[in-house]
């Protein structure tokens, strides 16, 4: 009988093949996950013709989901202003690397803010945004209700907010809580 971990000892070739398949499935799953957010972006015009679409990303991380959203908007709009609010300098650098490697984002003007959501909203900016998104961010703020209210106050008339959270009852949340 092969014990857990025994596959690597008894058949390295089989282990390598299984691990390679696992990694490929995981990468495909992550790409599908990121792409699913593009389907949440409205197809309707978010602003007047000839003006920049203004997008606010709260907790954008390394930009994987943001870029999917931006590309979807670029299908209907010629130019865009994207404000990125992310507390991690390392994540902002990863995001910038993605942007530099993607020429399709040339029509997007980026405004990088290394701040937490709370720090950003304390600045009381007047800019209104056509789309505000916060994907898996509300777990990391002190007051999720205040953060949602602050996001709402920066939303332009007719704009959209995209907020995603994992239920604490989901399988993924159960795994995270046991780690």
mmCIF file of C-alpha atoms in Angstrom, residues 56-59 83-89 92 112-126 137 140-143 146-148 150-151 154:
data_model
loop_
_atom_site.group_PDB
_atom_site.id
_atom_site.type_symbol
_atom_site.label_atom_id
_atom_site.label_comp_id
_atom_site.label_asym_id
_atom_site.label_seq_id
_atom_site.Cartn_x
_atom_site.Cartn_y
_atom_site.Cartn_z
ATOM 1 C CA UNK A 56 -11.275 53.291 -9.084
ATOM 2 C CA UNK A 57 -9.739 50.013 -7.951
ATOM 3 C CA UNK A 58 -9.588 49.499 -4.200
ATOM 4 C CA UNK A 59 -7.078 46.841 -3.104
ATOM 5 C CA UNK A 83 -6.817 55.094 -10.027
ATOM 6 C CA UNK A 84 -5.210 52.156 -8.235
ATOM 7 C CA UNK A 85 -5.381 52.127 -4.417
ATOM 8 C CA UNK A 86 -3.178 49.367 -3.012
ATOM 9 C CA UNK A 87 -1.255 49.384 0.284
ATOM 10 C CA UNK A 88 1.532 47.032 -0.855
ATOM 11 C CA UNK A 89 4.395 48.576 -2.807
ATOM 12 C CA UNK A 92 1.931 47.869 -7.179
ATOM 13 C CA UNK A 112 -0.925 54.827 -8.466
ATOM 14 C CA UNK A 113 -1.763 55.326 -4.776
ATOM 15 C CA UNK A 114 0.108 53.258 -2.213
ATOM 16 C CA UNK A 115 -2.500 53.562 0.532
ATOM 17 C CA UNK A 116 -4.971 51.486 2.474
ATOM 18 C CA UNK A 117 -8.638 52.042 1.669
ATOM 19 C CA UNK A 118 -9.023 53.935 4.947
ATOM 20 C CA UNK A 119 -6.056 56.221 4.180
ATOM 21 C CA UNK A 120 -7.348 56.900 0.688
ATOM 22 C CA UNK A 121 -10.871 57.797 1.771
ATOM 23 C CA UNK A 122 -9.571 60.129 4.492
ATOM 24 C CA UNK A 123 -8.213 62.388 1.710
ATOM 25 C CA UNK A 124 -11.823 63.254 0.723
ATOM 26 C CA UNK A 125 -11.118 63.405 -3.021
ATOM 27 C CA UNK A 126 -13.755 65.078 -5.195
ATOM 28 C CA UNK A 137 -10.972 43.754 -0.034
ATOM 29 C CA UNK A 140 -9.017 43.765 5.271
ATOM 30 C CA UNK A 141 -10.674 47.037 6.343
ATOM 31 C CA UNK A 142 -11.601 48.061 9.870
ATOM 32 C CA UNK A 143 -15.170 49.058 8.981
ATOM 33 C CA UNK A 146 -17.857 52.802 6.163
ATOM 34 C CA UNK A 147 -15.709 51.653 3.243
ATOM 35 C CA UNK A 148 -18.794 50.823 1.167
ATOM 36 C CA UNK A 150 -17.074 55.968 1.048
ATOM 37 C CA UNK A 151 -17.030 54.076 -2.240
ATOM 38 C CA UNK A 154 -17.219 58.640 -4.999
#
